[in-house]
Amino acid sequence: MLDQQTNTIQQGGYAISKDTVVEARNPEKGTQDDLTDLLREGAKRLIVEAVDAELFATLSEFDDYVGEAGHRDVVRKGYFPYEKG
């Protein structure tokens, strides 16, 4: 609670009286459990495939968008070389 006279926070009145912060593990280091590591890698692979499929579907909607120079107006960034025109 805020003490209006000293403008400081008073202890008390809280449901938890001590900090219960748990340090997060680094998921890149892996775990002791091979099954967890296998599931994590599989999930990452599925996410990459889903994002790529969604991107491909979105880009295919813009296949007909072509600029005056005949180049596609909408391309995947970093996928095709930059064309000066």
PDB file of N, CA and C in Angstrom:
ATOM      1  N   MET A   1       0.833  -1.179   0.000  1.00  0.00           N
ATOM      2  CA  MET A   1       0.000   0.000   0.000  1.00  0.00           C
ATOM      3  C   MET A   1       0.876   1.240   0.000  1.00  0.00           C
ATOM      4  N   LEU A   2       0.410   2.291  -0.634  1.00  0.00           N
ATOM      5  CA  LEU A   2       1.169   3.529  -0.746  1.00  0.00           C
ATOM      6  C   LEU A   2       0.888   4.417   0.461  1.00  0.00           C
ATOM      7  N   ASP A   3       1.961   4.798   1.153  1.00  0.00           N
ATOM      8  CA  ASP A   3       1.839   5.734   2.271  1.00  0.00           C
ATOM      9  C   ASP A   3       1.845   7.141   1.680  1.00  0.00           C
ATOM     10  N   GLN A   4       0.732   7.850   1.812  1.00  0.00           N
ATOM     11  CA  GLN A   4       0.586   9.167   1.196  1.00  0.00           C
ATOM     12  C   GLN A   4       1.556  10.194   1.788  1.00  0.00           C
ATOM     13  N   GLN A   5       1.917  10.066   3.061  1.00  0.00           N
ATOM     14  CA  GLN A   5       2.785  11.057   3.700  1.00  0.00           C
ATOM     15  C   GLN A   5       4.235  10.906   3.253  1.00  0.00           C
ATOM     16  N   THR A   6       4.725   9.674   3.174  1.00  0.00           N
ATOM     17  CA  THR A   6       6.128   9.469   2.804  1.00  0.00           C
ATOM     18  C   THR A   6       6.294   9.072   1.347  1.00  0.00           C
ATOM     19  N   ASN A   7       5.176   8.823   0.657  1.00  0.00           N
ATOM     20  CA  ASN A   7       5.179   8.432  -0.750  1.00  0.00           C
ATOM     21  C   ASN A   7       6.018   7.170  -0.979  1.00  0.00           C
ATOM     22  N   THR A   8       5.926   6.230  -0.031  1.00  0.00           N
ATOM     23  CA  THR A   8       6.627   4.959  -0.153  1.00  0.00           C
ATOM     24  C   THR A   8       5.621   3.823  -0.082  1.00  0.00           C
ATOM     25  N   ILE A   9       6.036   2.676  -0.552  1.00  0.00           N
ATOM     26  CA  ILE A   9       5.163   1.506  -0.536  1.00  0.00           C
ATOM     27  C   ILE A   9       5.370   0.757   0.771  1.00  0.00           C
ATOM     28  N   GLN A  10       4.280   0.480   1.465  1.00  0.00           N
ATOM     29  CA  GLN A  10       4.313  -0.258   2.718  1.00  0.00           C
ATOM     30  C   GLN A  10       4.123  -1.745   2.437  1.00  0.00           C
ATOM     31  N   GLN A  11       4.826  -2.597   3.147  1.00  0.00           N
ATOM     32  CA  GLN A  11       4.627  -4.041   3.031  1.00  0.00           C
ATOM     33  C   GLN A  11       3.356  -4.420   3.766  1.00  0.00           C
ATOM     34  N   GLY A  12       2.755  -5.492   3.340  1.00  0.00           N
ATOM     35  CA  GLY A  12       1.555  -5.970   4.019  1.00  0.00           C
ATOM     36  C   GLY A  12       0.337  -5.791   3.135  1.00  0.00           C
ATOM     37  N   GLY A  13      -0.665  -6.596   3.421  1.00  0.00           N
ATOM     38  CA  GLY A  13      -1.885  -6.499   2.658  1.00  0.00           C
ATOM     39  C   GLY A  13      -1.840  -7.264   1.347  1.00  0.00           C
ATOM     40  N   TYR A  14      -0.750  -7.952   1.088  1.00  0.00           N
ATOM     41  CA  TYR A  14      -0.625  -8.709  -0.155  1.00  0.00           C
ATOM     42  C   TYR A  14      -0.899 -10.184   0.100  1.00  0.00           C
ATOM     43  N   ALA A  15      -1.386 -10.881  -0.887  1.00  0.00           N
ATOM     44  CA  ALA A  15      -1.688 -12.301  -0.740  1.00  0.00           C
ATOM     45  C   ALA A  15      -0.414 -13.127  -0.627  1.00  0.00           C
ATOM     46  N   ILE A  16       0.639 -12.704  -1.310  1.00  0.00           N
ATOM     47  CA  ILE A  16       1.918 -13.426  -1.270  1.00  0.00           C
ATOM     48  C   ILE A  16       2.947 -12.502  -0.645  1.00  0.00           C
ATOM     49  N   SER A  17       3.617 -12.984   0.396  1.00  0.00           N
ATOM     50  CA  SER A  17       4.544 -12.115   1.108  1.00  0.00           C
ATOM     51  C   SER A  17       5.981 -12.234   0.627  1.00  0.00           C
ATOM     52  N   LYS A  18       6.308 -13.257  -0.132  1.00  0.00           N
ATOM     53  CA  LYS A  18       7.678 -13.363  -0.624  1.00  0.00           C
ATOM     54  C   LYS A  18       7.669 -13.579  -2.134  1.00  0.00           C
ATOM     55  N   ASP A  19       8.749 -13.158  -2.764  1.00  0.00           N
ATOM     56  CA  ASP A  19       8.865 -13.325  -4.209  1.00  0.00           C
ATOM     57  C   ASP A  19       8.973 -14.800  -4.556  1.00  0.00           C
ATOM     58  N   THR A  20       8.316 -15.189  -5.612  1.00  0.00           N
ATOM     59  CA  THR A  20       8.373 -16.582  -6.060  1.00  0.00           C
ATOM     60  C   THR A  20       8.834 -16.641  -7.515  1.00  0.00           C
ATOM     61  N   VAL A  21       9.785 -15.786  -7.866  1.00  0.00           N
ATOM     62  CA  VAL A  21      10.285 -15.734  -9.233  1.00  0.00           C
ATOM     63  C   VAL A  21      11.135 -16.967  -9.495  1.00  0.00           C
ATOM     64  N   VAL A  22      10.863 -17.628 -10.602  1.00  0.00           N
ATOM     65  CA  VAL A  22      11.624 -18.804 -10.996  1.00  0.00           C
ATOM     66  C   VAL A  22      12.422 -18.441 -12.238  1.00  0.00           C
ATOM     67  N   GLU A  23      13.706 -18.716 -12.201  1.00  0.00           N
ATOM     68  CA  GLU A  23      14.548 -18.403 -13.349  1.00  0.00           C
ATOM     69  C   GLU A  23      14.190 -19.324 -14.512  1.00  0.00           C
ATOM     70  N   ALA A  24      13.984 -18.729 -15.671  1.00  0.00           N
ATOM     71  CA  ALA A  24      13.606 -19.507 -16.853  1.00  0.00           C
ATOM     72  C   ALA A  24      14.815 -20.255 -17.398  1.00  0.00           C
ATOM     73  N   ARG A  25      14.557 -21.468 -17.849  1.00  0.00           N
ATOM     74  CA  ARG A  25      15.621 -22.239 -18.469  1.00  0.00           C
ATOM     75  C   ARG A  25      15.793 -21.779 -19.904  1.00  0.00           C
ATOM     76  N   ASN A  26      16.949 -22.022 -20.445  1.00  0.00           N
ATOM     77  CA  ASN A  26      17.204 -21.713 -21.846  1.00  0.00           C
ATOM     78  C   ASN A  26      16.771 -22.911 -22.672  1.00  0.00           C
ATOM     79  N   PRO A  27      15.674 -22.798 -23.446  1.00  0.00           N
ATOM     80  CA  PRO A  27      15.184 -23.953 -24.200  1.00  0.00           C
ATOM     81  C   PRO A  27      16.129 -24.383 -25.317  1.00  0.00           C
ATOM     82  N   GLU A  28      17.055 -23.516 -25.711  1.00  0.00           N
ATOM     83  CA  GLU A  28      17.989 -23.871 -26.780  1.00  0.00           C
ATOM     84  C   GLU A  28      19.039 -24.880 -26.305  1.00  0.00           C
ATOM     85  N   LYS A  29      19.258 -24.973 -25.012  1.00  0.00           N
ATOM     86  CA  LYS A  29      20.250 -25.907 -24.492  1.00  0.00           C
ATOM     87  C   LYS A  29      19.765 -27.347 -24.532  1.00  0.00           C
ATOM     88  N   GLY A  30      18.465 -27.527 -24.674  1.00  0.00           N
ATOM     89  CA  GLY A  30      17.916 -28.873 -24.670  1.00  0.00           C
ATOM     90  C   GLY A  30      17.586 -29.303 -23.255  1.00  0.00           C
ATOM     91  N   THR A  31      17.054 -30.487 -23.157  1.00  0.00           N
ATOM     92  CA  THR A  31      16.675 -31.015 -21.849  1.00  0.00           C
ATOM     93  C   THR A  31      17.349 -32.357 -21.645  1.00  0.00           C
ATOM     94  N   GLN A  32      17.149 -32.913 -20.490  1.00  0.00           N
ATOM     95  CA  GLN A  32      17.656 -34.247 -20.206  1.00  0.00           C
ATOM     96  C   GLN A  32      16.755 -35.302 -20.837  1.00  0.00           C
ATOM     97  N   ASP A  33      15.563 -34.886 -21.243  1.00  0.00           N
ATOM     98  CA  ASP A  33      14.554 -35.799 -21.754  1.00  0.00           C
ATOM     99  C   ASP A  33      14.559 -35.781 -23.281  1.00  0.00           C
ATOM    100  N   ASP A  34      14.942 -36.901 -23.891  1.00  0.00           N
ATOM    101  CA  ASP A  34      15.014 -36.975 -25.350  1.00  0.00           C
ATOM    102  C   ASP A  34      13.649 -36.826 -26.004  1.00  0.00           C
ATOM    103  N   LEU A  35      12.611 -37.324 -25.374  1.00  0.00           N
ATOM    104  CA  LEU A  35      11.267 -37.211 -25.935  1.00  0.00           C
ATOM    105  C   LEU A  35      10.829 -35.746 -26.008  1.00  0.00           C
ATOM    106  N   THR A  36      11.119 -34.981 -24.964  1.00  0.00           N
ATOM    107  CA  THR A  36      10.775 -33.554 -24.966  1.00  0.00           C
ATOM    108  C   THR A  36      11.518 -32.830 -26.074  1.00  0.00           C
ATOM    109  N   ASP A  37      12.803 -33.134 -26.240  1.00  0.00           N
ATOM    110  CA  ASP A  37      13.582 -32.518 -27.316  1.00  0.00           C
ATOM    111  C   ASP A  37      13.013 -32.881 -28.682  1.00  0.00           C
ATOM    112  N   LEU A  38      12.636 -34.135 -28.864  1.00  0.00           N
ATOM    113  CA  LEU A  38      12.065 -34.588 -30.130  1.00  0.00           C
ATOM    114  C   LEU A  38      10.749 -33.873 -30.418  1.00  0.00           C
ATOM    115  N   LEU A  39       9.895 -33.763 -29.413  1.00  0.00           N
ATOM    116  CA  LEU A  39       8.619 -33.069 -29.580  1.00  0.00           C
ATOM    117  C   LEU A  39       8.826 -31.587 -29.882  1.00  0.00           C
ATOM    118  N   ARG A  40       9.786 -30.970 -29.217  1.00  0.00           N
ATOM    119  CA  ARG A  40      10.063 -29.548 -29.443  1.00  0.00           C
ATOM    120  C   ARG A  40      10.537 -29.314 -30.872  1.00  0.00           C
ATOM    121  N   GLU A  41      11.450 -30.145 -31.349  1.00  0.00           N
ATOM    122  CA  GLU A  41      11.945 -29.995 -32.722  1.00  0.00           C
ATOM    123  C   GLU A  41      10.834 -30.247 -33.734  1.00  0.00           C
ATOM    124  N   GLY A  42       9.992 -31.233 -33.480  1.00  0.00           N
ATOM    125  CA  GLY A  42       8.867 -31.502 -34.374  1.00  0.00           C
ATOM    126  C   GLY A  42       7.896 -30.339 -34.423  1.00  0.00           C
ATOM    127  N   ALA A  43       7.639 -29.733 -33.272  1.00  0.00           N
ATOM    128  CA  ALA A  43       6.734 -28.581 -33.219  1.00  0.00           C
ATOM    129  C   ALA A  43       7.315 -27.402 -33.986  1.00  0.00           C
ATOM    130  N   LYS A  44       8.616 -27.169 -33.837  1.00  0.00           N
ATOM    131  CA  LYS A  44       9.263 -26.087 -34.587  1.00  0.00           C
ATOM    132  C   LYS A  44       9.138 -26.324 -36.085  1.00  0.00           C
ATOM    133  N   ARG A  45       9.359 -27.548 -36.509  1.00  0.00           N
ATOM    134  CA  ARG A  45       9.278 -27.899 -37.933  1.00  0.00           C
ATOM    135  C   ARG A  45       7.859 -27.683 -38.464  1.00  0.00           C
ATOM    136  N   LEU A  46       6.854 -28.088 -37.690  1.00  0.00           N
ATOM    137  CA  LEU A  46       5.461 -27.891 -38.098  1.00  0.00           C
ATOM    138  C   LEU A  46       5.105 -26.410 -38.215  1.00  0.00           C
ATOM    139  N   ILE A  47       5.607 -25.603 -37.302  1.00  0.00           N
ATOM    140  CA  ILE A  47       5.337 -24.166 -37.355  1.00  0.00           C
ATOM    141  C   ILE A  47       5.966 -23.553 -38.599  1.00  0.00           C
ATOM    142  N   VAL A  48       7.210 -23.923 -38.898  1.00  0.00           N
ATOM    143  CA  VAL A  48       7.882 -23.402 -40.095  1.00  0.00           C
ATOM    144  C   VAL A  48       7.113 -23.800 -41.352  1.00  0.00           C
ATOM    145  N   GLU A  49       6.686 -25.049 -41.428  1.00  0.00           N
ATOM    146  CA  GLU A  49       5.929 -25.510 -42.594  1.00  0.00           C
ATOM    147  C   GLU A  49       4.599 -24.773 -42.722  1.00  0.00           C
ATOM    148  N   ALA A  50       3.922 -24.537 -41.610  1.00  0.00           N
ATOM    149  CA  ALA A  50       2.636 -23.836 -41.645  1.00  0.00           C
ATOM    150  C   ALA A  50       2.802 -22.385 -42.091  1.00  0.00           C
ATOM    151  N   VAL A  51       3.834 -21.724 -41.578  1.00  0.00           N
ATOM    152  CA  VAL A  51       4.082 -20.333 -41.969  1.00  0.00           C
ATOM    153  C   VAL A  51       4.454 -20.256 -43.441  1.00  0.00           C
ATOM    154  N   ASP A  52       5.302 -21.166 -43.910  1.00  0.00           N
ATOM    155  CA  ASP A  52       5.667 -21.186 -45.332  1.00  0.00           C
ATOM    156  C   ASP A  52       4.452 -21.425 -46.218  1.00  0.00           C
ATOM    157  N   ALA A  53       3.576 -22.336 -45.825  1.00  0.00           N
ATOM    158  CA  ALA A  53       2.375 -22.618 -46.614  1.00  0.00           C
ATOM    159  C   ALA A  53       1.456 -21.401 -46.654  1.00  0.00           C
ATOM    160  N   GLU A  54       1.296 -20.735 -45.530  1.00  0.00           N
ATOM    161  CA  GLU A  54       0.450 -19.534 -45.483  1.00  0.00           C
ATOM    162  C   GLU A  54       1.049 -18.421 -46.333  1.00  0.00           C
ATOM    163  N   LEU A  55       2.358 -18.256 -46.263  1.00  0.00           N
ATOM    164  CA  LEU A  55       3.026 -17.233 -47.068  1.00  0.00           C
ATOM    165  C   LEU A  55       2.883 -17.530 -48.555  1.00  0.00           C
ATOM    166  N   PHE A  56       3.078 -18.783 -48.938  1.00  0.00           N
ATOM    167  CA  PHE A  56       2.936 -19.178 -50.337  1.00  0.00           C
ATOM    168  C   PHE A  56       1.518 -18.898 -50.829  1.00  0.00           C
ATOM    169  N   ALA A  57       0.521 -19.231 -50.018  1.00  0.00           N
ATOM    170  CA  ALA A  57      -0.875 -19.001 -50.404  1.00  0.00           C
ATOM    171  C   ALA A  57      -1.162 -17.508 -50.557  1.00  0.00           C
ATOM    172  N   THR A  58      -0.630 -16.709 -49.646  1.00  0.00           N
ATOM    173  CA  THR A  58      -0.848 -15.266 -49.721  1.00  0.00           C
ATOM    174  C   THR A  58      -0.160 -14.673 -50.939  1.00  0.00           C
ATOM    175  N   LEU A  59       1.096 -15.066 -51.180  1.00  0.00           N
ATOM    176  CA  LEU A  59       1.825 -14.534 -52.334  1.00  0.00           C
ATOM    177  C   LEU A  59       1.192 -14.956 -53.649  1.00  0.00           C
ATOM    178  N   SER A  60       0.630 -16.154 -53.699  1.00  0.00           N
ATOM    179  CA  SER A  60       0.024 -16.623 -54.945  1.00  0.00           C
ATOM    180  C   SER A  60      -1.203 -15.792 -55.322  1.00  0.00           C
ATOM    181  N   GLU A  61      -1.820 -15.133 -54.349  1.00  0.00           N
ATOM    182  CA  GLU A  61      -2.946 -14.249 -54.644  1.00  0.00           C
ATOM    183  C   GLU A  61      -2.504 -13.013 -55.423  1.00  0.00           C
ATOM    184  N   PHE A  62      -1.214 -12.694 -55.366  1.00  0.00           N
ATOM    185  CA  PHE A  62      -0.698 -11.492 -56.011  1.00  0.00           C
ATOM    186  C   PHE A  62       0.142 -11.808 -57.251  1.00  0.00           C
ATOM    187  N   ASP A  63       0.021 -13.004 -57.799  1.00  0.00           N
ATOM    188  CA  ASP A  63       0.800 -13.387 -58.978  1.00  0.00           C
ATOM    189  C   ASP A  63       0.525 -12.482 -60.175  1.00  0.00           C
ATOM    190  N   ASP A  64      -0.670 -11.959 -60.277  1.00  0.00           N
ATOM    191  CA  ASP A  64      -1.038 -11.133 -61.428  1.00  0.00           C
ATOM    192  C   ASP A  64      -0.603  -9.676 -61.292  1.00  0.00           C
ATOM    193  N   TYR A  65      -0.082  -9.306 -60.138  1.00  0.00           N
ATOM    194  CA  TYR A  65       0.363  -7.932 -59.934  1.00  0.00           C
ATOM    195  C   TYR A  65       1.765  -7.776 -60.518  1.00  0.00           C
ATOM    196  N   VAL A  66       1.836  -7.118 -61.668  1.00  0.00           N
ATOM    197  CA  VAL A  66       3.112  -6.946 -62.367  1.00  0.00           C
ATOM    198  C   VAL A  66       3.283  -5.465 -62.665  1.00  0.00           C
ATOM    199  N   GLY A  67       4.488  -4.956 -62.427  1.00  0.00           N
ATOM    200  CA  GLY A  67       4.768  -3.547 -62.673  1.00  0.00           C
ATOM    201  C   GLY A  67       4.987  -3.259 -64.145  1.00  0.00           C
ATOM    202  N   GLU A  68       5.257  -1.987 -64.453  1.00  0.00           N
ATOM    203  CA  GLU A  68       5.457  -1.556 -65.837  1.00  0.00           C
ATOM    204  C   GLU A  68       6.649  -2.248 -66.485  1.00  0.00           C
ATOM    205  N   ALA A  69       7.649  -2.577 -65.702  1.00  0.00           N
ATOM    206  CA  ALA A  69       8.846  -3.229 -66.246  1.00  0.00           C
ATOM    207  C   ALA A  69       8.635  -4.730 -66.433  1.00  0.00           C
ATOM    208  N   GLY A  70       7.470  -5.234 -66.065  1.00  0.00           N
ATOM    209  CA  GLY A  70       7.182  -6.653 -66.226  1.00  0.00           C
ATOM    210  C   GLY A  70       7.591  -7.516 -65.048  1.00  0.00           C
ATOM    211  N   HIS A  71       8.045  -6.878 -63.978  1.00  0.00           N
ATOM    212  CA  HIS A  71       8.465  -7.619 -62.785  1.00  0.00           C
ATOM    213  C   HIS A  71       7.300  -7.732 -61.809  1.00  0.00           C
ATOM    214  N   ARG A  72       7.298  -8.814 -61.054  1.00  0.00           N
ATOM    215  CA  ARG A  72       6.255  -9.004 -60.041  1.00  0.00           C
ATOM    216  C   ARG A  72       6.369  -7.923 -58.976  1.00  0.00           C
ATOM    217  N   ASP A  73       5.230  -7.357 -58.596  1.00  0.00           N
ATOM    218  CA  ASP A  73       5.216  -6.298 -57.582  1.00  0.00           C
ATOM    219  C   ASP A  73       5.306  -6.847 -56.162  1.00  0.00           C
ATOM    220  N   VAL A  74       4.799  -8.037 -55.947  1.00  0.00           N
ATOM    221  CA  VAL A  74       4.784  -8.621 -54.605  1.00  0.00           C
ATOM    222  C   VAL A  74       5.611  -9.900 -54.629  1.00  0.00           C
ATOM    223  N   VAL A  75       6.725  -9.883 -53.889  1.00  0.00           N
ATOM    224  CA  VAL A  75       7.597 -11.054 -53.800  1.00  0.00           C
ATOM    225  C   VAL A  75       7.963 -11.273 -52.340  1.00  0.00           C
ATOM    226  N   ARG A  76       8.457 -12.447 -52.065  1.00  0.00           N
ATOM    227  CA  ARG A  76       8.913 -12.769 -50.713  1.00  0.00           C
ATOM    228  C   ARG A  76      10.239 -12.063 -50.479  1.00  0.00           C
ATOM    229  N   LYS A  77      10.335 -11.303 -49.418  1.00  0.00           N
ATOM    230  CA  LYS A  77      11.553 -10.556 -49.127  1.00  0.00           C
ATOM    231  C   LYS A  77      12.712 -11.521 -48.909  1.00  0.00           C
ATOM    232  N   GLY A  78      13.777 -11.282 -49.634  1.00  0.00           N
ATOM    233  CA  GLY A  78      14.953 -12.124 -49.519  1.00  0.00           C
ATOM    234  C   GLY A  78      14.859 -13.409 -50.311  1.00  0.00           C
ATOM    235  N   TYR A  79      13.755 -13.611 -51.001  1.00  0.00           N
ATOM    236  CA  TYR A  79      13.562 -14.848 -51.741  1.00  0.00           C
ATOM    237  C   TYR A  79      13.996 -14.702 -53.191  1.00  0.00           C
ATOM    238  N   PHE A  80      13.673 -13.567 -53.783  1.00  0.00           N
ATOM    239  CA  PHE A  80      14.092 -13.276 -55.143  1.00  0.00           C
ATOM    240  C   PHE A  80      15.091 -12.132 -55.098  1.00  0.00           C
ATOM    241  N   PRO A  81      16.045 -12.104 -56.032  1.00  0.00           N
ATOM    242  CA  PRO A  81      16.998 -10.992 -56.038  1.00  0.00           C
ATOM    243  C   PRO A  81      16.293  -9.677 -56.373  1.00  0.00           C
ATOM    244  N   TYR A  82      16.804  -8.612 -55.805  1.00  0.00           N
ATOM    245  CA  TYR A  82      16.253  -7.288 -56.068  1.00  0.00           C
ATOM    246  C   TYR A  82      16.504  -6.934 -57.523  1.00  0.00           C
ATOM    247  N   GLU A  83      15.474  -6.446 -58.177  1.00  0.00           N
ATOM    248  CA  GLU A  83      15.594  -6.086 -59.589  1.00  0.00           C
ATOM    249  C   GLU A  83      15.452  -4.585 -59.729  1.00  0.00           C
ATOM    250  N   LYS A  84      16.488  -3.952 -60.273  1.00  0.00           N
ATOM    251  CA  LYS A  84      16.410  -2.513 -60.523  1.00  0.00           C
ATOM    252  C   LYS A  84      15.665  -2.306 -61.823  1.00  0.00           C
ATOM    253  N   GLY A  85      14.767  -1.346 -61.817  1.00  0.00           N
ATOM    254  CA  GLY A  85      14.017  -1.157 -63.047  1.00  0.00           C
ATOM    255  C   GLY A  85      13.503   0.172 -63.246  1.00  0.00           C
TER     256      GLY A  85
END
